[in-house]
């Protein structure tokens, strides 16, 4: 076996491989004899089938297997000798050759980029700060109360926050249009479930009242045939129900999982959960900025083979998610280009993080992993069981170790970059998608 190397571009490499035909034929005979041990042919006992018949039956398969193994071996030896860090899998291309003793191939592949982590001294990172006080606890309790709201019939005009039940019919040029009618339709005023002009028309109406009004759809309305059009709605209000929030008392505390109904204990638990969530969201915002800074400081070339593999992984993950939601994947064919940017970013960050961790020795310590596991377990009723669950499977701890390594990278970048603290607004922080 012989190999020579040529470089096509920054990351692509080509290695010419030469495999001796005699070596392939030499390895074929013992392989065919092994394959023939279990070959069943009428008139012959197992293991006694003539070699010529075995070769006729399995010759092509044996030749393919031997050749593949020799190519793999030659390729492995070549890249090891040249200390090439192969990304993905090679593409083997047969070469036209006049040789009667050798078969010629070209292995086309990519290598990982080699780089030194870039300078981060000019990177600017804004670190949010927020202290949880009684006011934030009260706001959270109000949200929890609203999530458990009940509605009582109200003998008055509908107001914001009321739940109304209506019948309505929409007509365009005197003809009812598709999707414009409903019976016993419930919604809460002020939550944006209906267009503002529609809600304004319902507001103030009592149960049993009917009214007719004109409504102009927005120019960007999702139904193109209605966008910018003026229609007429007829509505009948059937129910008006006023919201009734639970009091913050022992019953509410029990509803929130505090067995003895201690309101102060409930507030303490809400405060502890809030602090954990605020900490998580602040860390996520900082992490996003750190990752962006790393990408800007390290404009590296990315192996397309790794991006293609990541696209396939993301597509498979999307299919599984769709199936879990009860969707039929075959009815929604996924396109690789939908995932290309995300895949490229993930591969880029993966390569940069790996190099930074190796160069700066930022591996996670067992104590750090343990601390993270305990922190995650603290929000459960039986933390020790959660901790045992993590330590029962190495893969579960591996995931936590990845989080710890990222935290080390974030801390390292913060030590290099220009960091400014900025007070965060509680409502803005908690309303952001995480």
Coordinates of C-alpha atoms in Angstrom, one line a residue:
X1 CA 0.0 0.0 0.0
X2 CA 1.3 3.4 -0.9
X3 CA 0.0 6.9 -0.3
X4 CA 0.8 10.5 -1.4
X5 CA -0.9 13.7 -0.3
X6 CA -2.1 16.8 -2.1
X7 CA -3.8 19.9 -0.7
X8 CA -6.8 21.3 -2.7
X9 CA -7.9 24.1 -0.4
X10 CA -7.7 25.4 3.2
X11 CA -9.3 22.4 4.8
X12 CA -9.7 19.8 2.0
X13 CA -7.0 17.2 1.5
X14 CA -6.5 14.5 -1.1
X15 CA -4.5 11.4 -0.5
X16 CA -3.6 9.0 -3.4
X17 CA -3.9 5.4 -2.3
X18 CA -2.4 2.5 -4.2
X19 CA -3.5 -1.1 -3.3
X20 CA -1.7 -4.1 -4.7
X21 CA -4.0 -6.5 -6.5
X22 CA -2.0 -9.4 -5.3
X23 CA -2.5 -8.4 -1.7
X24 CA -6.3 -8.3 -2.2
X25 CA -6.3 -11.7 -3.9
X26 CA -4.0 -13.1 -1.1
X27 CA -6.5 -12.0 1.6
X28 CA -9.5 -13.2 -0.3
X29 CA -8.8 -16.9 -0.1
X30 CA -8.8 -17.3 3.7
X31 CA -11.9 -15.0 3.9
X32 CA -13.7 -17.1 1.3
X33 CA -12.9 -20.3 3.1
X34 CA -14.3 -18.8 6.3
X35 CA -17.4 -17.8 4.5
X36 CA -17.8 -21.2 3.0
X37 CA -17.9 -23.0 6.4
X38 CA -21.6 -22.2 6.7
X39 CA -22.5 -22.4 3.1
X40 CA -25.3 -24.8 2.3
X41 CA -25.4 -26.5 -1.1
X42 CA -27.5 -29.6 -1.9
X43 CA -25.3 -32.7 -2.1
X44 CA -22.5 -31.3 0.1
X45 CA -22.0 -31.4 3.8
X46 CA -21.4 -28.1 5.6
X47 CA -17.7 -27.2 5.2
X48 CA -17.2 -29.5 2.3
X49 CA -18.5 -27.2 -0.5
X50 CA -15.8 -27.0 -3.3
X51 CA -13.8 -23.8 -3.2
X52 CA -14.7 -22.9 -6.8
X53 CA -18.4 -22.8 -5.9
X54 CA -17.7 -20.7 -2.8
X55 CA -15.7 -18.2 -4.9
X56 CA -18.5 -18.1 -7.5
X57 CA -21.0 -17.3 -4.8
X58 CA -19.1 -15.0 -2.5
X59 CA -16.2 -13.8 -4.6
X60 CA -17.5 -10.2 -5.3
X61 CA -18.5 -9.7 -1.7
X62 CA -15.1 -11.0 -0.4
X63 CA -13.2 -8.8 -2.8
X64 CA -15.2 -5.7 -1.8
X65 CA -14.7 -6.4 1.9
X66 CA -11.0 -7.0 1.6
X67 CA -10.5 -3.9 -0.6
X68 CA -12.5 -1.7 1.8
X69 CA -10.4 -2.9 4.7
X70 CA -7.1 -2.3 2.9
X71 CA -8.2 1.2 1.8
X72 CA -9.2 2.0 5.4
X73 CA -5.9 0.7 6.6
X74 CA -3.9 2.6 4.0
X75 CA -5.9 5.8 4.7
X76 CA -5.5 5.4 8.5
X77 CA -1.7 4.9 8.2
X78 CA -1.3 7.8 5.8
X79 CA -3.2 10.4 8.0
X80 CA -1.5 9.1 11.1
X81 CA 2.0 9.4 9.5
X82 CA 1.2 13.0 8.4
X83 CA -0.6 13.8 11.7
X84 CA -3.8 14.9 10.0
X85 CA -6.9 15.4 12.2
X86 CA -9.6 14.1 9.9
X87 CA -13.1 15.8 10.1
X88 CA -15.9 13.5 9.0
X89 CA -15.4 10.6 6.6
X90 CA -13.3 10.4 3.4
X91 CA -14.8 10.1 0.0
X92 CA -12.9 7.4 -2.0
X93 CA -12.7 8.0 -5.7
X94 CA -11.2 5.4 -8.1
X95 CA -8.5 6.7 -10.4
X96 CA -7.9 5.7 -14.0
X97 CA -4.7 3.7 -14.1
X98 CA -2.8 1.6 -16.7
X99 CA -1.2 -0.5 -13.9
X100 CA -1.9 -4.2 -14.0
X101 CA -0.6 -4.7 -10.5
X102 CA -2.2 -2.0 -8.5
X103 CA -5.6 -0.3 -8.0
X104 CA -5.4 3.5 -7.6
X105 CA -7.8 5.6 -5.5
X106 CA -8.0 9.2 -4.2
X107 CA -9.3 9.8 -0.7
X108 CA -10.9 13.3 -0.5
X109 CA -11.5 14.6 3.0
X110 CA -11.4 17.6 5.3
X111 CA -9.3 18.3 8.4
X112 CA -10.0 20.2 11.5
X113 CA -8.8 23.9 11.4
X114 CA -5.7 24.7 13.3
X115 CA -5.8 28.0 15.1
X116 CA -4.8 29.9 18.2
X117 CA -7.7 31.3 20.2
X118 CA -8.1 35.0 19.3
X119 CA -7.6 38.1 21.4
X120 CA -10.7 39.0 23.5
X121 CA -9.4 42.2 25.1
X122 CA -11.6 44.4 22.9
X123 CA -14.8 42.3 23.4
X124 CA -17.5 44.2 25.3
X125 CA -19.9 42.2 27.5
X126 CA -22.8 43.6 29.4
X127 CA -23.5 41.7 32.7
X128 CA -27.1 42.2 34.0
X129 CA -27.6 42.5 37.7
X130 CA -30.8 42.1 39.7
X131 CA -31.6 41.6 43.4
X132 CA -34.8 39.8 44.3
X133 CA -36.9 41.8 46.8
X134 CA -40.4 41.4 48.3
X135 CA -41.8 43.4 45.3
X136 CA -40.6 40.7 42.8
X137 CA -42.1 38.0 45.1
X138 CA -45.4 39.8 45.1
X139 CA -45.4 40.2 41.3
X140 CA -44.8 36.5 41.0
X141 CA -47.5 35.6 43.4
X142 CA -49.9 37.8 41.4
X143 CA -49.0 35.8 38.3
X144 CA -49.6 32.6 40.1
X145 CA -52.9 33.8 41.3
X146 CA -54.0 34.8 37.8
X147 CA -53.0 31.3 36.6
X148 CA -55.6 30.0 39.0
X149 CA -58.3 32.5 38.3
X150 CA -62.0 31.6 38.5
X151 CA -64.8 33.4 36.8
X152 CA -68.2 34.4 38.3
X153 CA -71.2 35.6 36.3
X154 CA -71.5 39.4 36.3
X155 CA -74.7 41.4 35.7
X156 CA -72.9 44.4 34.1
X157 CA -71.1 45.4 30.9
X158 CA -68.0 43.5 30.0
X159 CA -64.7 45.0 31.1
X160 CA -61.0 44.3 30.7
X161 CA -60.0 40.9 32.2
X162 CA -63.6 39.6 32.0
X163 CA -64.3 36.3 30.3
X164 CA -67.0 36.6 27.7
X165 CA -68.9 34.0 25.7
X166 CA -70.3 35.2 22.4
X167 CA -71.8 34.2 19.1
X168 CA -70.5 36.1 16.1
X169 CA -70.9 36.2 12.3
X170 CA -68.6 38.2 10.0
X171 CA -69.8 39.2 6.5
X172 CA -67.9 40.8 3.6
X173 CA -70.1 42.5 1.1
X174 CA -73.1 40.9 2.8
X175 CA -71.7 37.3 2.4
X176 CA -70.4 35.3 5.4
X177 CA -66.7 34.6 4.9
X178 CA -64.8 31.5 5.9
X179 CA -63.5 31.5 9.5
X180 CA -65.6 34.5 10.4
X181 CA -68.3 32.8 12.4
X182 CA -68.5 31.0 15.8
X183 CA -71.0 29.9 18.4
X184 CA -70.4 29.9 22.2
X185 CA -66.9 31.4 21.6
X186 CA -65.1 32.2 24.9
X187 CA -62.2 34.7 25.3
X188 CA -60.8 37.0 27.9
X189 CA -60.9 40.7 27.1
X190 CA -57.5 42.4 27.1
X191 CA -55.4 39.4 26.3
X192 CA -55.2 40.0 22.6
X193 CA -57.0 36.9 21.5
X194 CA -59.1 39.0 19.1
X195 CA -58.3 42.1 17.1
X196 CA -58.4 45.3 19.2
X197 CA -61.4 46.8 17.3
X198 CA -63.3 43.6 17.9
X199 CA -62.6 43.6 21.6
X200 CA -63.5 47.3 21.8
X201 CA -66.9 46.5 20.3
X202 CA -67.5 43.7 22.9
X203 CA -66.4 45.8 25.8
X204 CA -69.3 47.4 27.7
X205 CA -71.9 44.9 26.3
X206 CA -74.0 42.9 28.8
X207 CA -75.2 39.3 28.6
X208 CA -78.1 39.1 26.1
X209 CA -77.1 42.2 24.1
X210 CA -76.5 42.1 20.4
X211 CA -74.8 44.6 18.2
X212 CA -73.4 45.1 14.6
X213 CA -70.2 46.9 13.8
X214 CA -67.7 47.4 11.0
X215 CA -64.1 46.2 11.3
X216 CA -61.2 46.8 9.0
X217 CA -58.5 44.1 9.0
X218 CA -54.9 45.1 9.3
X219 CA -52.9 45.3 6.0
X220 CA -50.6 42.5 7.3
X221 CA -53.4 40.2 8.4
X222 CA -52.5 36.5 7.9
X223 CA -55.6 35.8 5.7
X224 CA -54.6 37.6 2.5
X225 CA -58.1 37.9 1.1
X226 CA -59.1 39.8 4.2
X227 CA -56.0 42.0 4.7
X228 CA -57.0 45.7 4.6
X229 CA -60.6 44.8 3.9
X230 CA -63.6 46.2 5.8
X231 CA -66.2 43.7 7.0
X232 CA -69.3 43.7 9.2
X233 CA -69.7 41.7 12.3
X234 CA -72.9 40.7 14.2
X235 CA -72.3 39.6 17.8
X236 CA -74.5 38.4 20.6
X237 CA -73.0 38.4 24.1
X238 CA -74.2 35.3 26.0
X239 CA -72.1 35.4 29.2
X240 CA -70.1 38.0 31.0
X241 CA -67.9 36.6 33.8
X242 CA -65.8 38.6 36.2
X243 CA -62.4 37.2 37.3
X244 CA -62.0 36.1 40.9
X245 CA -58.4 35.6 42.1
X246 CA -57.6 33.4 45.1
X247 CA -56.5 35.1 48.2
X248 CA -52.9 34.6 49.4
X249 CA -53.9 32.5 52.4
X250 CA -53.3 29.0 53.7
X251 CA -55.5 27.4 51.1
X252 CA -53.5 29.1 48.4
X253 CA -50.2 28.0 50.0
X254 CA -51.5 24.4 50.1
X255 CA -52.4 24.8 46.4
X256 CA -48.8 25.8 45.8
X257 CA -47.5 22.6 47.4
X258 CA -46.9 23.9 51.0
X259 CA -48.5 21.1 52.9
X260 CA -49.1 22.9 56.2
X261 CA -50.4 26.1 54.5
X262 CA -47.7 28.3 55.9
X263 CA -47.8 31.5 53.8
X264 CA -44.4 32.7 54.9
X265 CA -42.9 29.4 53.9
X266 CA -44.6 29.6 50.5
X267 CA -43.1 33.1 50.0
X268 CA -39.7 31.8 50.9
X269 CA -40.0 29.0 48.4
X270 CA -41.2 31.4 45.7
X271 CA -38.2 33.7 46.5
X272 CA -35.8 30.8 46.3
X273 CA -37.2 29.7 43.0
X274 CA -37.1 33.2 41.6
X275 CA -33.5 33.7 42.6
X276 CA -32.6 30.4 40.8
X277 CA -34.6 31.5 37.7
X278 CA -33.1 35.0 37.6
X279 CA -29.6 33.6 38.0
X280 CA -30.3 31.1 35.1
X281 CA -31.6 33.9 32.8
X282 CA -28.7 36.2 33.6
X283 CA -26.2 33.5 33.0
X284 CA -27.9 32.7 29.7
X285 CA -27.7 36.3 28.5
X286 CA -24.0 36.5 29.5
X287 CA -23.3 33.2 27.8
X288 CA -24.9 34.4 24.5
X289 CA -22.7 37.4 24.5
X290 CA -19.6 35.3 25.3
X291 CA -20.3 32.9 22.5
X292 CA -20.8 35.8 20.1
X293 CA -17.5 37.3 21.2
X294 CA -15.7 34.0 20.7
X295 CA -17.1 33.7 17.2
X296 CA -16.0 37.2 16.3
X297 CA -12.5 36.7 17.7
X298 CA -12.0 33.4 15.9
X299 CA -13.0 33.7 12.2
X300 CA -12.1 30.1 11.4
X301 CA -12.8 27.9 8.4
X302 CA -15.4 25.2 9.1
X303 CA -15.3 21.6 7.6
X304 CA -18.4 21.3 5.5
X305 CA -18.6 17.6 6.4
X306 CA -19.1 18.5 10.0
X307 CA -21.8 21.0 9.1
X308 CA -23.6 18.4 7.0
X309 CA -23.5 15.9 9.8
X310 CA -24.9 18.5 12.2
X311 CA -27.7 19.4 9.8
X312 CA -28.7 15.7 9.7
X313 CA -28.6 15.5 13.5
X314 CA -30.8 18.7 13.8
X315 CA -33.2 17.3 11.2
X316 CA -33.5 14.0 13.1
X317 CA -34.1 15.9 16.3
X318 CA -36.8 18.0 14.7
X319 CA -38.5 14.9 13.3
X320 CA -38.6 13.3 16.8
X321 CA -40.0 16.5 18.3
X322 CA -42.7 16.7 15.7
X323 CA -43.6 13.0 16.2
X324 CA -43.9 13.6 20.0
X325 CA -46.3 16.4 19.3
X326 CA -48.5 14.1 17.3
X327 CA -47.5 15.6 13.9
X328 CA -47.1 13.5 10.8
X329 CA -43.5 14.0 9.7
X330 CA -44.2 12.7 6.2
X331 CA -46.7 15.5 5.7
X332 CA -44.0 18.1 6.4
X333 CA -40.8 17.2 4.5
X334 CA -37.9 19.0 6.1
X335 CA -35.3 20.9 4.0
X336 CA -31.6 20.8 5.0
X337 CA -31.2 24.5 4.2
X338 CA -33.6 25.3 7.1
X339 CA -31.0 24.1 9.5
X340 CA -27.8 25.3 7.7
X341 CA -27.2 28.5 9.7
X342 CA -27.9 26.9 13.0
X343 CA -25.7 23.9 12.2
X344 CA -22.8 26.1 11.1
X345 CA -23.0 28.2 14.3
X346 CA -23.1 25.1 16.4
X347 CA -20.1 23.5 14.7
X348 CA -18.2 26.8 14.8
X349 CA -18.7 27.1 18.5
X350 CA -17.9 23.5 19.1
X351 CA -14.5 23.8 17.4
X352 CA -13.7 27.1 19.2
X353 CA -14.8 25.9 22.6
X354 CA -12.8 22.7 22.2
X355 CA -9.6 24.6 21.4
X356 CA -10.1 27.1 24.2
X357 CA -10.7 24.4 26.7
X358 CA -7.6 22.5 25.6
X359 CA -5.4 25.5 25.3
X360 CA -6.5 27.1 28.6
X361 CA -7.0 23.8 30.6
X362 CA -10.7 24.6 31.4
X363 CA -11.9 21.1 32.0
X364 CA -14.6 20.6 34.6
X365 CA -13.6 19.3 38.1
X366 CA -15.6 16.6 39.9
X367 CA -16.4 19.1 42.6
X368 CA -17.8 21.5 40.0
X369 CA -20.0 18.8 38.4
X370 CA -21.3 17.8 41.8
X371 CA -22.2 21.4 42.7
X372 CA -24.2 21.8 39.5
X373 CA -26.0 18.5 40.1
X374 CA -26.9 19.6 43.6
X375 CA -28.0 23.0 42.4
X376 CA -30.3 21.4 39.8
X377 CA -31.7 18.9 42.3
X378 CA -32.5 21.7 44.9
X379 CA -35.8 22.6 43.2
X380 CA -37.2 19.1 43.5
X381 CA -39.0 17.7 46.6
X382 CA -36.4 14.9 47.1
X383 CA -33.1 16.3 45.9
X384 CA -31.1 13.2 47.0
X385 CA -33.1 11.0 44.6
X386 CA -32.3 13.4 41.7
X387 CA -28.6 13.4 42.6
X388 CA -28.6 9.6 42.6
X389 CA -30.3 9.6 39.3
X390 CA -27.6 11.7 37.7
X391 CA -24.8 9.6 39.1
X392 CA -26.4 6.3 38.0
X393 CA -25.6 6.9 34.4
X394 CA -22.2 8.3 33.0
X395 CA -24.0 10.0 30.1
X396 CA -26.2 12.0 32.5
X397 CA -23.1 13.3 34.2
X398 CA -21.4 13.9 30.9
X399 CA -24.2 16.3 30.0
X400 CA -23.7 18.2 33.3
X401 CA -19.9 18.2 32.7
X402 CA -20.6 20.0 29.4
X403 CA -22.5 22.7 31.2
X404 CA -19.6 23.0 33.7
X405 CA -17.1 23.4 30.9
X406 CA -19.1 26.1 29.3
X407 CA -19.3 27.9 32.6
X408 CA -15.5 27.7 32.8
X409 CA -15.2 29.2 29.3
X410 CA -17.6 32.0 30.2
X411 CA -15.6 32.8 33.3
X412 CA -12.4 32.8 31.3
X413 CA -13.8 35.1 28.6
X414 CA -15.2 37.5 31.3
X415 CA -11.7 37.7 32.7
X416 CA -10.3 38.8 29.2
X417 CA -13.1 41.0 27.9
X418 CA -14.4 44.5 28.9
X419 CA -17.3 43.7 31.3
X420 CA -19.8 46.4 32.5
X421 CA -22.6 45.7 35.0
X422 CA -26.1 47.0 34.1
X423 CA -29.2 46.8 36.3
X424 CA -31.8 44.5 34.7
X425 CA -35.5 45.2 34.8
X426 CA -37.3 42.3 36.4
X427 CA -40.3 42.2 34.1
X428 CA -38.1 42.5 30.9
X429 CA -35.8 39.7 32.1
X430 CA -38.6 37.3 33.0
X431 CA -40.7 38.0 29.9
X432 CA -37.8 37.1 27.6
X433 CA -37.9 33.7 25.9
X434 CA -35.3 31.4 27.3

